[in-house]
């Protein structure tokens, strides 16, 4: 197996600085709208000092919507109808009808996987694989959110070195 050398050496080099986040009191509906508007799949949920409390993802929102909704047909019928009724349309938007004023803290994943800016790029990748996550948050010495590293960030850097 060949070894690929990253052009970056640390989490700071890989991260997207100043990630978009939401405060704990934001509603699920507001978070969903922000994700759609910004084209992102997840948001850090932070306290007043910008310390990460959890993560709210599209998966969390869809699961929440599914649990709250009484669908008039089975899941297999739903997919059949989507395929048959939408074959000529693009489904590019997260659509939610049943979202109320529920705060993101009620449905977020309350676990935050984070790294410090100086951890090696290799250790970032190992941690993502070990934890089976698509993103790691980068926090400073005070635990303040300063960046995010997604699998897309890593792929972008791999592309830069010609992999």
XYZ file of N, CA and C in Angstrom:
489
model
N 0.843 -1.186 0.000
C 0.000 0.000 0.000
C 0.884 1.243 0.000
N 0.596 2.177 -0.892
C 1.414 3.380 -0.977
C 1.004 4.383 0.093
N 1.934 5.226 0.456
C 1.689 6.247 1.456
C 1.508 7.583 0.762
N 0.494 8.315 1.176
C 0.225 9.636 0.622
C 0.701 10.666 1.623
N 1.448 11.632 1.146
C 1.932 12.704 2.002
C 1.005 13.910 1.852
N 0.377 14.320 2.936
C -0.485 15.494 2.886
C 0.364 16.747 2.776
N -0.164 17.747 2.098
C 0.532 19.023 1.968
C 0.404 19.846 3.245
N -0.394 19.374 4.178
C -0.621 20.075 5.438
C -0.088 19.215 6.576
N 0.185 19.850 7.686
C 0.759 19.093 8.793
C -0.105 19.055 10.045
N -1.044 19.977 10.181
C -1.802 20.047 11.432
C -3.289 20.285 11.187
N -4.046 20.159 12.264
C -5.484 20.434 12.201
C -5.735 21.865 11.754
N -4.896 22.779 12.192
C -5.053 24.189 11.804
C -4.965 24.348 10.296
N -4.101 23.565 9.651
C -3.949 23.636 8.196
C -5.145 23.035 7.466
N -5.785 22.042 8.064
C -6.920 21.362 7.438
C -8.252 22.069 7.661
N -8.382 22.765 8.778
C -9.696 23.245 9.208
C -10.235 24.386 8.363
N -11.556 24.481 8.389
C -12.258 25.655 7.899
C -12.455 26.533 9.127
N -11.855 27.729 9.138
C -11.959 28.569 10.335
C -13.347 29.182 10.491
N -13.653 29.586 11.711
C -14.907 30.265 12.048
C -16.126 29.561 11.462
N -16.361 28.316 11.865
C -17.493 27.583 11.300
C -18.835 28.182 11.707
N -19.811 27.955 10.859
C -21.171 28.399 11.154
C -21.700 27.537 12.296
N -22.265 28.188 13.294
C -22.799 27.464 14.449
C -24.105 28.114 14.873
N -24.809 27.453 15.770
C -26.052 27.998 16.322
C -26.006 27.912 17.838
N -26.724 28.811 18.466
C -26.830 28.796 19.920
C -27.883 27.779 20.337
N -27.849 27.386 21.579
C -28.704 26.319 22.101
C -30.198 26.634 22.012
N -30.579 27.895 22.013
C -32.001 28.263 21.990
C -32.602 28.304 20.579
N -31.787 28.154 19.552
C -32.279 28.188 18.170
C -33.214 27.002 17.942
N -34.265 27.212 17.164
C -35.218 26.129 16.904
C -34.699 25.203 15.807
N -35.241 24.006 15.794
C -34.893 23.028 14.762
C -35.210 23.603 13.384
N -36.346 24.277 13.270
C -36.742 24.868 11.986
C -35.718 25.901 11.520
N -35.258 26.748 12.426
C -34.260 27.761 12.071
C -32.942 27.109 11.665
N -32.534 26.084 12.397
C -31.290 25.381 12.069
C -31.391 24.712 10.703
N -32.537 24.091 10.415
C -32.733 23.435 9.118
C -32.657 24.453 7.990
N -33.292 25.600 8.175
C -33.259 26.646 7.149
C -31.831 27.141 6.930
N -31.077 27.309 8.000
C -29.691 27.759 7.886
C -28.838 26.738 7.135
N -29.029 25.461 7.438
C -28.273 24.418 6.738
C -28.579 24.426 5.246
N -29.849 24.556 4.901
C -30.231 24.588 3.485
C -29.644 25.831 2.821
N -29.801 26.987 3.466
C -29.308 28.241 2.891
C -27.798 28.239 2.693
N -27.071 27.635 3.624
C -25.605 27.641 3.575
C -25.038 26.418 2.862
N -25.882 25.456 2.547
C -25.414 24.259 1.852
C -24.516 23.378 2.699
N -24.838 23.277 3.987
C -24.034 22.455 4.892
C -24.904 21.381 5.534
N -24.270 20.305 5.985
C -24.990 19.157 6.510
C -25.092 19.087 8.016
N -24.388 19.972 8.716
C -24.416 19.929 10.175
C -23.946 21.265 10.732
N -24.348 21.513 11.958
C -23.958 22.732 12.664
C -23.514 22.383 14.075
N -22.504 23.082 14.541
C -22.149 22.980 15.954
C -23.195 23.764 16.740
N -23.590 23.216 17.873
C -24.463 23.929 18.802
C -23.549 24.427 19.910
N -23.549 25.746 20.147
C -22.602 26.345 21.085
C -23.318 27.120 22.180
N -22.592 27.319 23.284
C -23.118 28.148 24.366
C -22.740 29.613 24.102
N -23.005 30.473 25.059
C -22.738 31.903 24.910
C -21.278 32.266 24.753
N -20.387 31.384 25.181
C -18.946 31.629 25.048
C -18.346 30.885 23.861
N -19.194 30.331 23.009
C -18.783 29.600 21.801
C -18.096 28.266 22.102
N -18.469 27.655 23.233
C -18.006 26.301 23.545
C -18.991 25.316 22.915
N -18.512 24.331 22.171
C -19.425 23.363 21.553
C -20.159 22.524 22.603
N -21.470 22.400 22.415
C -22.317 21.585 23.290
C -22.776 20.310 22.602
N -22.827 20.352 21.285
C -23.314 19.223 20.511
C -23.302 19.546 19.037
N -23.907 18.658 18.272
C -23.969 18.809 16.819
C -25.392 18.507 16.378
N -25.928 19.332 15.509
C -27.211 19.022 14.884
C -26.950 18.817 13.399
N -27.384 17.669 12.912
C -27.137 17.313 11.512
C -28.457 17.126 10.774
N -28.364 17.046 9.459
C -29.554 16.755 8.664
C -30.174 15.431 9.103
N -29.337 14.469 9.447
C -29.841 13.174 9.909
C -30.663 13.333 11.181
N -30.182 14.149 12.125
C -30.938 14.402 13.358
C -32.306 15.004 13.034
N -32.325 15.945 12.103
C -33.569 16.632 11.753
C -34.538 15.693 11.050
N -34.045 14.914 10.119
C -34.915 13.968 9.411
C -35.468 12.929 10.378
N -34.623 12.428 11.279
C -35.078 11.453 12.275
C -36.161 12.066 13.165
N -35.946 13.293 13.600
C -36.922 13.996 14.433
C -38.241 14.164 13.682
N -38.160 14.592 12.437
C -39.363 14.779 11.631
C -40.099 13.453 11.449
N -39.349 12.391 11.214
C -39.943 11.060 11.015
C -40.676 10.590 12.272
N -40.088 10.833 13.435
C -40.701 10.406 14.691
C -41.965 11.194 15.014
N -42.045 12.427 14.537
C -43.203 13.280 14.820
C -44.324 13.131 13.804
N -44.042 12.513 12.690
C -44.994 12.487 11.585
C -45.721 11.158 11.507
N -47.015 11.236 11.304
C -47.820 10.043 11.069
C -48.028 9.940 9.560
N -47.189 9.148 8.911
C -47.244 9.042 7.458
C -48.419 8.171 7.026
N -49.127 8.591 5.966
C -50.304 7.842 5.518
C -49.979 6.578 4.737
N -48.690 6.317 4.503
C -48.317 5.102 3.783
C -46.983 4.614 4.307
N -46.640 3.383 3.972
C -45.422 2.768 4.492
C -44.184 3.384 3.853
N -43.032 3.111 4.457
C -41.769 3.621 3.934
C -41.537 3.142 2.512
N -41.804 1.864 2.236
C -41.592 1.356 0.877
C -42.528 2.045 -0.115
N -43.777 2.306 0.302
C -44.698 3.036 -0.576
C -44.210 4.463 -0.803
N -43.629 5.056 0.244
C -43.103 6.412 0.120
C -42.019 6.467 -0.941
N -41.055 5.550 -0.853
C -39.970 5.557 -1.828
C -40.479 5.255 -3.229
N -41.459 4.378 -3.327
C -42.047 4.078 -4.633
C -42.698 5.334 -5.208
N -43.423 6.062 -4.375
C -44.081 7.283 -4.841
C -43.059 8.356 -5.204
N -42.004 8.487 -4.417
C -40.976 9.481 -4.718
C -40.334 9.170 -6.058
N -39.989 7.923 -6.287
C -39.354 7.534 -7.548
C -40.309 7.749 -8.712
N -41.553 7.311 -8.572
C -42.509 7.429 -9.671
C -42.959 8.868 -9.892
N -43.211 9.589 -8.807
C -43.734 10.944 -8.938
C -42.654 11.990 -9.182
N -41.396 11.674 -8.902
C -40.340 12.671 -8.969
C -39.276 12.350 -9.993
N -39.537 11.419 -10.872
C -38.490 10.996 -11.796
C -38.006 12.128 -12.684
N -38.812 13.149 -12.890
C -38.390 14.249 -13.745
C -38.027 15.501 -12.947
N -37.926 15.369 -11.627
C -37.621 16.521 -10.785
C -36.355 16.261 -9.979
N -35.663 17.345 -9.628
C -34.526 17.239 -8.724
C -35.033 17.455 -7.304
N -34.607 16.599 -6.401
C -34.974 16.760 -4.996
C -33.780 17.351 -4.274
N -33.647 18.661 -4.288
C -32.462 19.272 -3.733
C -32.687 20.072 -2.483
N -33.820 19.902 -1.845
C -34.118 20.737 -0.707
C -34.654 19.901 0.444
N -34.215 20.216 1.639
C -34.740 19.562 2.835
C -36.075 20.231 3.158
N -37.160 19.497 3.049
C -38.494 20.062 3.238
C -39.083 19.517 4.536
N -39.520 20.419 5.379
C -40.063 19.995 6.659
C -41.360 20.731 6.941
N -42.398 19.974 7.218
C -43.686 20.582 7.517
C -44.029 20.492 8.998
N -43.499 19.505 9.683
C -43.920 19.239 11.052
C -43.000 19.817 12.121
N -42.159 20.735 11.768
C -41.217 21.253 12.746
C -41.869 22.388 13.520
N -41.767 22.299 14.832
C -42.348 23.314 15.686
C -41.237 24.173 16.280
N -41.453 24.676 17.453
C -40.474 25.540 18.108
C -39.495 24.750 18.973
N -39.299 23.499 18.673
C -38.388 22.656 19.436
C -36.964 23.196 19.325
N -36.263 23.376 20.454
C -34.877 23.843 20.383
C -33.943 22.734 19.897
N -32.857 23.148 19.266
C -31.907 22.176 18.721
C -31.334 21.266 19.796
N -31.260 21.757 21.021
C -30.706 20.932 22.101
C -31.539 19.689 22.372
N -32.823 19.716 21.990
C -33.682 18.548 22.207
C -33.373 17.402 21.255
N -32.795 17.697 20.102
C -32.562 16.629 19.123
C -31.105 16.499 18.692
N -30.247 17.409 19.140
C -28.843 17.356 18.715
C -28.156 16.104 19.258
N -27.053 15.759 18.642
C -26.174 14.728 19.184
C -25.325 15.427 20.238
N -25.438 15.037 21.506
C -24.771 15.783 22.568
C -23.298 15.429 22.768
N -22.720 14.777 21.790
C -21.307 14.414 21.861
C -20.552 15.276 20.861
N -19.467 15.882 21.326
C -18.648 16.713 20.451
C -17.263 16.090 20.369
N -16.875 15.706 19.183
C -15.515 15.217 18.975
C -14.687 16.397 18.505
N -13.651 16.698 19.277
C -12.852 17.875 18.956
C -11.369 17.563 19.040
N -10.603 18.444 18.422
C -9.146 18.371 18.439
C -8.621 19.779 18.662
N -7.348 19.860 19.001
C -6.698 21.158 19.129
C -6.024 21.506 17.803
N -5.721 22.775 17.576
C -5.174 23.186 16.281
C -3.833 22.545 15.927
N -3.059 22.161 16.916
C -1.711 21.664 16.645
C -1.611 20.154 16.481
N -2.709 19.421 16.631
C -2.667 17.971 16.428
C -2.296 17.695 14.970
N -1.586 16.630 14.731
C -1.136 16.334 13.365
C -2.307 15.974 12.456
N -2.131 16.236 11.167
C -3.158 15.898 10.176
C -3.436 14.397 10.194
N -2.402 13.600 10.357
C -2.577 12.148 10.431
C -3.426 11.739 11.617
N -3.210 12.391 12.765
C -4.017 12.093 13.950
C -5.472 12.530 13.770
N -5.688 13.605 13.023
C -7.055 14.035 12.708
C -7.773 12.928 11.946
N -7.123 12.414 10.912
C -7.723 11.360 10.084
C -7.963 10.104 10.910
N -6.987 9.726 11.729
C -7.148 8.540 12.575
C -8.330 8.694 13.536
N -8.472 9.881 14.120
C -9.574 10.100 15.061
C -10.921 10.042 14.344
N -11.005 10.612 13.152
C -12.265 10.557 12.396
C -12.630 9.113 12.071
N -11.644 8.332 11.690
C -11.892 6.920 11.390
C -12.279 6.149 12.649
N -11.554 6.387 13.732
C -11.822 5.685 14.995
C -13.223 5.994 15.523
N -13.618 7.256 15.462
C -14.924 7.675 15.991
C -16.042 7.522 14.966
N -15.662 7.236 13.716
C -16.629 7.061 12.620
C -17.504 8.305 12.453
N -16.827 9.456 12.359
C -17.521 10.735 12.207
C -17.076 11.431 10.924
N -17.920 12.330 10.447
C -17.645 13.071 9.219
C -17.006 14.423 9.486
N -16.955 14.808 10.757
C -16.364 16.102 11.067
C -15.806 16.106 12.484
N -14.777 16.893 12.668
C -14.210 17.142 13.993
C -14.188 18.652 14.188
N -14.482 19.089 15.390
C -14.413 20.510 15.681
C -13.040 20.821 16.260
N -12.535 21.980 15.916
C -11.232 22.421 16.404
C -11.495 23.480 17.469
N -10.935 23.246 18.653
C -11.122 24.166 19.775
C -9.768 24.647 20.268
N -9.755 25.867 20.812
C -8.515 26.398 21.365
C -8.306 25.869 22.786
N -7.293 26.385 23.464
C -6.964 25.915 24.814
C -8.077 26.164 25.832
N -8.976 27.097 25.534
C -10.091 27.409 26.431
C -11.363 26.648 26.046
N -11.269 25.787 25.031
C -12.430 25.024 24.587
C -13.362 25.790 23.676
N -12.898 26.923 23.151
C -13.708 27.755 22.261
C -13.594 27.225 20.833
N -14.716 27.127 20.165
C -14.763 26.644 18.787
C -14.062 27.632 17.862
N -13.050 27.138 17.125
C -12.333 28.013 16.187
C -12.335 27.466 14.761
N -12.744 26.206 14.594
C -12.746 25.642 13.250
C -13.451 24.308 13.200
N -13.599 23.804 11.988
C -14.177 22.485 11.770
C -13.392 21.816 10.655
N -13.214 20.517 10.785
C -12.570 19.719 9.740
C -13.573 18.669 9.307
N -13.925 18.705 8.038
C -14.853 17.713 7.496
C -14.091 16.762 6.585
N -14.740 15.677 6.244
C -14.119 14.755 5.288
C -13.871 15.473 3.971
N -14.723 16.421 3.624
C -14.531 17.201 2.401
C -13.233 18.005 2.468
N -12.916 18.582 3.634
C -11.661 19.330 3.786
C -10.460 18.432 3.516
N -10.513 17.215 4.033
C -9.407 16.273 3.823
C -9.311 15.883 2.357
N -10.445 15.597 1.733
C -10.437 15.246 0.307
C -9.908 16.395 -0.546
N -10.272 17.618 -0.198
C -9.775 18.782 -0.938
C -8.249 18.852 -0.866
N -7.694 18.602 0.308
C -6.236 18.641 0.451
C -5.570 17.485 -0.281
N -6.210 16.334 -0.288
C -5.663 15.208 -1.062
C -5.643 15.535 -2.549
N -6.685 16.194 -3.019
C -6.738 16.581 -4.427
C -5.626 17.579 -4.756
N -5.317 18.460 -3.813
C -4.261 19.457 -4.018
C -2.890 18.821 -4.207
N -2.672 17.665 -3.580
C -1.373 16.997 -3.735
C -1.387 15.994 -4.877
N -2.488 15.953 -5.607
C -2.542 15.124 -6.805
C -2.899 13.676 -6.593
N -3.612 13.376 -5.523
C -4.026 11.992 -5.270
C -5.275 11.683 -6.055
